[in-house]
Coordinates of C-alpha atoms and ligand atoms in Angstrom, one line a residue:
M1 CA 12.7 37.6 -14.3
A2 CA 10.6 38.6 -11.2
I3 CA 9.4 35.7 -9.2
D4 CA 5.6 37.0 -9.2
V5 CA 6.1 37.2 -13.2
L6 CA 7.5 33.5 -13.1
A7 CA 4.1 32.8 -11.1
G8 CA 1.9 34.4 -12.8
K9 CA 2.8 32.5 -16.2
V10 CA 2.3 28.8 -14.0
S11 CA -0.4 30.0 -12.5
A12 CA -1.9 30.3 -16.1
G13 CA -1.0 27.1 -17.1
G14 CA 2.3 28.2 -18.6
R15 CA 5.5 26.1 -19.3
L16 CA 8.4 26.9 -17.5
S17 CA 12.1 26.8 -19.6
A18 CA 15.3 25.7 -17.9
D19 CA 16.3 29.1 -17.0
E20 CA 13.4 30.4 -15.5
A21 CA 13.1 26.9 -13.3
L22 CA 16.4 27.7 -12.4
E23 CA 15.2 31.0 -11.1
L24 CA 12.4 29.5 -8.9
Y25 CA 13.9 27.0 -7.6
L26 CA 17.0 29.4 -6.4
E27 CA 15.0 33.0 -5.8
A28 CA 11.4 31.6 -4.9
P29 CA 10.1 31.6 -1.4
T30 CA 9.5 27.7 -0.4
H31 CA 5.7 29.0 1.2
V32 CA 5.6 30.0 -2.6
L33 CA 6.8 27.4 -4.7
G34 CA 4.4 25.3 -2.2
R35 CA 1.6 27.3 -3.0
L36 CA 2.5 27.2 -6.5
A37 CA 2.8 23.3 -6.9
H38 CA -0.8 22.5 -4.3
D39 CA -2.3 25.0 -7.5
V40 CA -1.1 23.1 -10.4
R41 CA -1.5 19.8 -8.3
G42 CA -5.2 21.1 -7.7
R43 CA -6.2 21.8 -11.2
K44 CA -4.8 17.9 -12.2
H45 CA -6.1 16.8 -9.7
P46 CA -9.2 18.6 -8.2
D47 CA -11.2 16.0 -6.2
R48 CA -9.3 15.0 -2.6
T49 CA -8.4 11.8 -3.5
V50 CA -5.2 11.1 -2.6
T51 CA -3.9 7.4 -3.9
Y52 CA -1.6 4.5 -2.4
I53 CA -0.1 1.0 -3.2
I54 CA 0.0 -1.9 -1.7
D55 CA 3.0 -3.3 -2.9
R56 CA 5.8 -4.9 -1.3
N57 CA 10.2 -4.0 -2.0
V58 CA 11.3 -7.2 -3.0
N59 CA 15.2 -7.0 -3.9
Y60 CA 15.8 -10.2 -5.5
T61 CA 19.9 -10.2 -5.4
N62 CA 22.3 -7.9 -3.4
V63 CA 25.4 -9.1 -5.6
C64 CA 26.5 -6.1 -8.8
V65 CA 29.1 -5.5 -10.5
A66 CA 27.9 -2.3 -11.4
R67 CA 29.3 -0.7 -7.7
C68 CA 27.9 2.8 -7.6
S69 CA 29.2 5.0 -4.9
F70 CA 26.4 6.2 -3.2
C71 CA 24.5 2.6 -2.5
A72 CA 25.1 1.0 0.8
F73 CA 23.0 -2.3 -0.1
Y74 CA 25.2 -4.5 -3.3
R75 CA 28.0 -6.7 -2.3
P76 CA 30.6 -7.5 -4.8
V77 CA 30.6 -10.8 -6.7
G78 CA 32.4 -13.7 -4.2
S79 CA 31.3 -12.4 -0.7
T80 CA 29.5 -14.0 1.7
D81 CA 26.9 -11.5 2.7
G82 CA 26.1 -11.9 -0.9
Y83 CA 22.6 -13.2 -2.1
A84 CA 20.1 -14.6 -5.0
L85 CA 16.8 -15.2 -3.3
G86 CA 15.1 -18.3 -3.9
F87 CA 11.8 -18.8 -5.6
D88 CA 10.2 -20.3 -2.9
E89 CA 11.1 -17.4 -0.4
I90 CA 9.7 -14.8 -3.4
F91 CA 6.6 -16.6 -3.5
R92 CA 6.6 -16.7 -0.1
K93 CA 6.9 -13.2 0.0
I94 CA 4.0 -13.0 -2.4
E95 CA 1.9 -14.9 0.0
E96 CA 2.5 -12.3 2.5
T97 CA 1.7 -9.2 0.5
I98 CA -1.4 -10.7 -0.7
E99 CA -2.5 -11.1 2.9
L100 CA -2.3 -7.6 4.0
G101 CA -4.3 -6.5 0.5
G102 CA -1.4 -6.3 -2.2
G103 CA -1.6 -7.5 -5.2
Q104 CA 1.7 -6.2 -6.6
L105 CA 5.7 -6.9 -5.9
L106 CA 8.2 -3.9 -6.4
L107 CA 11.2 -6.9 -7.9
Q108 CA 14.7 -5.1 -7.9
G109 CA 18.3 -6.5 -7.3
G110 CA 21.6 -6.0 -8.1
H111 CA 23.2 -6.2 -10.9
N112 CA 24.0 -10.2 -10.6
P113 CA 26.2 -11.6 -13.3
D114 CA 25.0 -15.1 -12.6
L115 CA 21.5 -14.8 -13.1
P116 CA 21.1 -14.5 -16.4
I117 CA 17.3 -13.6 -18.4
E118 CA 16.6 -17.4 -18.5
W119 CA 16.2 -16.8 -14.6
Y120 CA 14.1 -14.1 -14.6
E121 CA 11.7 -15.7 -17.1
D122 CA 11.8 -18.8 -15.0
L123 CA 10.4 -16.7 -12.2
F124 CA 7.9 -14.5 -13.7
R125 CA 6.4 -17.3 -15.3
A126 CA 6.0 -19.5 -12.2
V127 CA 5.0 -16.0 -10.6
K128 CA 2.2 -16.0 -12.8
A129 CA 1.4 -19.1 -12.6
R130 CA 1.0 -19.3 -8.9
Y131 CA -0.8 -16.2 -8.4
P132 CA -2.4 -14.9 -12.0
G133 CA -3.0 -11.4 -11.6
F134 CA -0.5 -10.9 -9.4
K135 CA 1.3 -8.1 -10.7
L136 CA 5.1 -7.7 -11.1
H137 CA 6.3 -3.8 -12.1
A138 CA 10.0 -5.6 -12.0
L139 CA 14.1 -4.4 -13.3
S140 CA 14.8 -0.9 -14.2
S141 CA 16.0 0.3 -16.8
P142 CA 19.6 -0.5 -15.2
E143 CA 19.1 -3.9 -14.8
V144 CA 16.9 -4.4 -18.4
L145 CA 20.4 -2.8 -19.4
H146 CA 22.6 -5.2 -17.6
I147 CA 20.4 -8.8 -18.6
S148 CA 20.9 -7.4 -22.0
R149 CA 24.3 -6.7 -22.5
L150 CA 24.9 -10.0 -20.1
S151 CA 22.9 -12.3 -22.3
Q152 CA 23.8 -10.8 -25.9
V153 CA 20.3 -9.2 -26.2
S154 CA 18.9 -6.3 -27.8
V155 CA 17.2 -4.0 -25.4
P156 CA 13.4 -4.2 -27.4
E157 CA 13.7 -7.9 -26.9
V158 CA 14.9 -8.1 -22.9
I159 CA 11.4 -6.1 -23.1
R160 CA 10.3 -8.8 -25.5
R161 CA 11.1 -11.7 -23.9
L162 CA 10.3 -10.6 -19.9
V163 CA 7.0 -9.2 -21.1
A164 CA 5.6 -12.5 -22.1
A165 CA 6.7 -14.4 -19.5
G166 CA 4.8 -11.8 -17.0
L167 CA 6.7 -8.9 -16.3
D168 CA 3.4 -5.7 -15.9
S169 CA 5.4 -2.4 -15.4
I170 CA 9.0 -1.4 -14.8
P171 CA 9.9 1.2 -11.8
G172 CA 11.8 4.7 -12.5
G173 CA 15.0 3.8 -10.4
G174 CA 18.3 4.1 -11.0
A175 CA 18.0 7.4 -12.9
E176 CA 19.7 9.2 -10.0
I177 CA 20.6 12.3 -12.2
L178 CA 20.6 12.5 -15.9
V179 CA 23.2 14.1 -16.8
D180 CA 26.6 12.5 -17.6
R181 CA 29.0 14.5 -16.0
V182 CA 27.4 13.4 -12.5
R183 CA 26.8 10.2 -13.2
K184 CA 30.8 9.6 -14.1
L185 CA 30.9 11.2 -10.5
L186 CA 28.9 8.3 -8.8
H187 CA 30.3 6.1 -10.7
C188 CA 27.0 4.7 -12.4
Y189 CA 27.7 6.0 -15.8
S190 CA 28.7 2.5 -16.8
K191 CA 25.6 1.1 -15.7
A192 CA 23.9 3.0 -17.9
S193 CA 24.4 6.7 -19.1
S194 CA 21.8 9.2 -18.9
D195 CA 20.7 8.1 -22.7
E196 CA 20.6 4.9 -22.1
W197 CA 18.5 5.1 -19.1
L198 CA 16.3 7.0 -21.3
D199 CA 16.3 4.8 -24.3
V200 CA 15.6 1.7 -22.6
M201 CA 12.5 3.5 -20.8
R202 CA 11.6 4.5 -24.6
H203 CA 11.3 1.3 -25.5
A204 CA 9.6 0.3 -22.9
H205 CA 6.6 2.9 -23.4
R206 CA 6.6 1.8 -26.8
A207 CA 6.3 -1.9 -25.7
G208 CA 3.3 -0.7 -24.4
L209 CA 4.7 -0.9 -20.8
R210 CA 3.7 1.8 -18.1
T211 CA 6.5 3.0 -16.1
T212 CA 7.6 5.1 -13.0
A213 CA 10.5 8.0 -12.8
T214 CA 12.6 8.9 -10.2
M215 CA 15.5 11.5 -9.1
M216 CA 18.1 10.9 -6.3
Y217 CA 19.5 14.0 -6.0
G218 CA 21.4 16.0 -3.0
S219 CA 24.8 13.6 -4.3
V220 CA 27.5 15.7 -6.2
E221 CA 24.5 17.2 -8.7
T222 CA 23.7 20.9 -8.7
P223 CA 20.7 22.5 -9.0
A224 CA 20.8 23.1 -12.9
E225 CA 21.3 20.0 -13.3
R226 CA 18.7 18.7 -11.2
I227 CA 16.5 20.6 -13.8
E228 CA 18.1 19.7 -16.5
H229 CA 17.5 15.6 -15.2
M230 CA 13.6 16.6 -15.0
M231 CA 13.5 18.2 -18.5
R232 CA 14.7 15.0 -20.2
L233 CA 12.1 13.3 -18.6
R234 CA 9.4 15.7 -19.5
D235 CA 11.0 16.0 -23.2
L236 CA 10.3 11.6 -22.5
Q237 CA 7.1 12.1 -21.8
D238 CA 6.2 14.2 -24.9
E239 CA 7.3 11.7 -27.2
T240 CA 6.1 8.7 -25.3
G241 CA 3.6 9.6 -22.4
G242 CA 4.8 6.5 -20.7
F243 CA 5.4 7.7 -17.4
T244 CA 2.9 7.5 -15.2
A245 CA 4.5 9.0 -12.1
F246 CA 7.8 10.7 -10.9
I247 CA 9.3 10.7 -7.7
A248 CA 11.9 12.1 -6.2
W249 CA 14.1 11.0 -2.6
S250 CA 17.2 12.6 -1.5
Y251 CA 20.3 11.1 -1.4
Q252 CA 21.4 9.0 1.7
P253 CA 25.4 9.1 3.1
D254 CA 25.5 6.1 5.7
H255 CA 27.5 3.3 4.8
T256 CA 28.1 4.7 1.3
E257 CA 31.8 5.1 -0.4
L258 CA 30.9 8.7 -1.4
R259 CA 29.3 9.7 2.5
G260 CA 28.6 13.1 2.9
F261 CA 25.1 14.6 4.0
E262 CA 21.7 14.0 3.5
A263 CA 19.1 17.0 2.2
T264 CA 16.8 18.5 4.4
G265 CA 13.4 18.4 4.3
V266 CA 13.2 22.1 2.9
E267 CA 15.2 21.2 0.2
Y268 CA 12.9 18.3 -0.3
L269 CA 9.7 19.8 -0.3
R270 CA 11.3 23.0 -2.6
T271 CA 12.2 20.1 -5.0
L272 CA 9.2 17.9 -4.8
A273 CA 7.6 21.4 -5.9
L274 CA 9.9 22.5 -8.4
A275 CA 9.3 18.8 -10.1
R276 CA 5.3 19.5 -9.9
L277 CA 6.1 22.6 -11.8
V278 CA 8.3 21.9 -14.8
L279 CA 7.1 18.1 -15.4
D280 CA 3.6 19.4 -16.1
N281 CA 2.8 16.4 -18.2
I282 CA 3.2 13.6 -15.7
D283 CA 0.0 13.1 -13.1
N284 CA 1.3 12.0 -9.9
L285 CA 4.0 12.9 -7.7
Q286 CA 4.9 10.8 -5.3
A287 CA 5.7 12.0 -1.5
S288 CA 9.2 10.1 -0.3
W289 CA 8.3 8.9 2.7
V290 CA 10.5 6.3 3.3
T291 CA 13.4 8.5 2.8
Q292 CA 11.8 12.2 4.4
G293 CA 9.6 10.0 7.1
G294 CA 6.2 10.4 7.7
K295 CA 6.1 14.0 8.6
V296 CA 7.8 15.2 5.8
G297 CA 5.8 12.7 3.8
Q298 CA 2.6 14.1 5.4
L299 CA 3.5 18.1 4.6
S300 CA 4.5 16.6 0.5
L301 CA 0.7 16.5 0.2
S302 CA 0.8 20.5 0.4
Y303 CA 3.9 20.6 -2.2
G304 CA 2.4 18.5 -4.9
A305 CA 2.4 15.2 -4.3
N306 CA -1.0 13.2 -5.1
D307 CA 0.1 10.2 -4.1
M308 CA 1.1 8.4 -1.0
G309 CA 3.5 5.8 -2.1
S310 CA 3.6 2.1 -1.7
V311 CA 2.7 0.7 1.7
M312 CA 5.8 -0.7 3.2
I313 CA 6.2 -4.0 3.8
E314 CA 9.6 -4.7 3.6
E315 CA 12.8 -2.5 2.0
N316 CA 16.6 -3.2 2.0
V317 CA 18.1 -0.5 -0.1
V318 CA 17.2 2.8 1.5
R319 CA 17.7 1.1 5.2
A320 CA 21.7 -0.3 3.8
A321 CA 22.4 3.4 3.7
G322 CA 21.1 4.6 7.2
A323 CA 17.1 5.4 6.7
A324 CA 14.4 3.0 8.3
Y325 CA 11.0 3.9 7.9
C326 CA 7.4 1.9 8.5
M327 CA 4.6 3.0 7.4
D328 CA 1.6 0.1 7.0
E329 CA -2.2 1.1 5.7
V330 CA -3.3 2.3 8.9
E331 CA -0.7 4.3 8.9
I332 CA -0.5 5.7 6.1
V333 CA -4.4 6.2 5.6
R334 CA -4.0 8.3 9.3
N335 CA -1.5 10.4 7.9
I336 CA -3.9 11.4 4.8
E337 CA -6.8 11.3 6.9
D338 CA -5.5 13.8 9.2
A339 CA -4.2 15.9 6.2
G340 CA -7.5 16.4 5.1
Y341 CA -7.7 14.1 2.3
V342 CA -9.4 11.1 1.1
P343 CA -7.5 7.7 1.0
R344 CA -7.8 5.8 -1.3
R345 CA -5.8 2.0 -2.9
R346 CA -4.4 2.1 -6.6
N347 CA -2.7 -0.1 -8.8
M348 CA 0.4 1.4 -11.0
H349 CA -1.8 2.4 -13.5
Y350 CA -3.0 4.8 -10.9
E351 CA -6.7 2.9 -11.2
I352 CA -8.9 3.3 -8.0
L353 CA -9.1 0.0 -6.5
G354 CA -11.2 0.9 -3.8
E355 CA -11.1 1.8 0.0
P356 CA -8.8 1.0 2.9
V357 CA -8.0 -3.0 3.0
F358 CA -8.2 -2.5 6.7
R359 CA -11.7 -1.2 7.0
E360 CA -12.9 -4.4 5.4
R361 CA -11.3 -7.1 6.6
D362 CA -9.2 -8.1 9.8
I363 CA -5.3 -7.6 8.4
P364 CA -2.4 -8.3 10.5
R365 CA -0.3 -5.1 11.2
V366 CA 3.4 -4.4 9.8
L367 CA 5.0 -2.6 12.4
E368 CA 8.8 -3.4 11.5
L369 CA 9.6 -4.0 8.0
A370 CA 10.9 -6.9 7.0
T371 CA 14.4 -7.7 4.9
A372 CA 15.0 -9.9 2.3
R373 CA 16.6 -12.5 4.5
A374 CA 17.1 -13.1 7.8
D375 CA 20.5 -12.2 9.2
G376 CA 23.1 -15.3 8.8
E377 CA 20.7 -17.4 6.5
T378 CA 23.5 -17.9 3.8
S379 CA 21.3 -21.1 1.8
I380 CA 21.8 -21.1 -1.7
P381 CA 18.7 -21.6 -3.7
V382 CA 17.9 -25.4 -5.2
E383 CA 16.7 -24.0 -8.5
L384 CA 20.5 -22.3 -9.0
I385 CA 22.0 -25.3 -10.6
N386 CA 19.6 -24.5 -13.7
Y387 CA 21.3 -21.6 -14.3
P388 CA 24.8 -21.0 -15.6
A389 CA 27.1 -18.5 -13.4
R390 CA 29.4 -16.4 -15.5
S391 CA 31.7 -15.5 -12.2
R392 CA 33.7 -18.8 -11.0
A393 CA 33.1 -17.1 -7.5
E394 CA 29.7 -18.4 -8.4
R395 CA 30.4 -21.7 -9.6
D396 CA 32.0 -23.0 -7.0
R397 CA 29.7 -22.0 -4.5
R398 CA 27.1 -23.2 -6.3
H399 CA 29.3 -26.8 -7.0
A400 CA 30.1 -26.7 -3.5
S401 CA 26.6 -27.0 -2.7
Ligands
SF4_1 S1 22.6 1.2 -6.8 FE1 21.8 -1.1 -7.6 S2 23.2 -1.0 -9.9 FE2 24.3 0.3 -8.2 S3 25.4 -0.5 -6.8 FE3 23.8 -0.5 -5.3 S4 22.4 -2.1 -6.4 FE4 24.4 -2.1 -8.2

């Protein structure tokens, strides 16, 4: 089909098939893809608002048995660089987040075999007891699956227990590409197959949780497989309506086992624009400036994105693979306004919370990303002694401490 026919279909509000999406992705000039995506975004969000959230990305542990080949963040069980944060360290991070006007943690980590479900429940309860109203956007789909397998508790029951303890919503991490051929090549099939990733999200949506959805592109997948990923998300969204937003980011190759090259800025913008056209039932698309940098992040607002994601206070995962972009609220707002939009703070449900905090009161600037722990910090949190460790290495370490 000619590109102008497909463009006409999109402009008329028609839904693209996988074949049509692939043709547009491969053949349409970048400015055409951008214009179509920008128009669709304008229909969904007719005002000039661009949203962002103030939260903190906290990685509670880097110990992981999944060992995905694209990941530079994890450490194997027994590694001297392995850590699990203590509850007090997490409380301190929450207090710093609140000081900056934030109200949520994005809490994710490795698949640590020495943290049973009770550890998560106790942490969530303790957070809610100390900081009522503070939100926990926590544990990606594969982490929920890992806790389910480790604790021999079904996925719906894990979700029920975590929600009872204080879980508010689930981030869309760990999706990578939802095609099992790709997942096997990336060594992430065993942590969660495509169906398993989607099934955790299905259970979460049925339990009343809202979640996001992500895509890590640019590793070993084909363009058709990127579209298959989007189609699977679109199908689940038709079924449950539980996704609030979609975030695409490019594979970051430094220090990974897989190596290779990072996708270019144009490839990112084309992929983002295509996602806006295919995912006609997901309202919000985030600009992934964390992997693309602020300048491409700002351009994303003309390629379908209507949200600048999170003010970055702390980041460990992408930085481990070579990208360390930092934008605080002042910088995010400057980029939004310079692109001709009106910045508004939001929560995870995309409800508007208000004007930028720094215009209401003095808050500290964040010019450098925080890390999970200071270099050389290897202390073992005191409360870990209350939980059984599965690995011999961790049992010995806890005993020795
Ligand atoms: S991407 Fe997540 S699950 Fe995979 S090795 Fe890294 S920390 Fe573990």
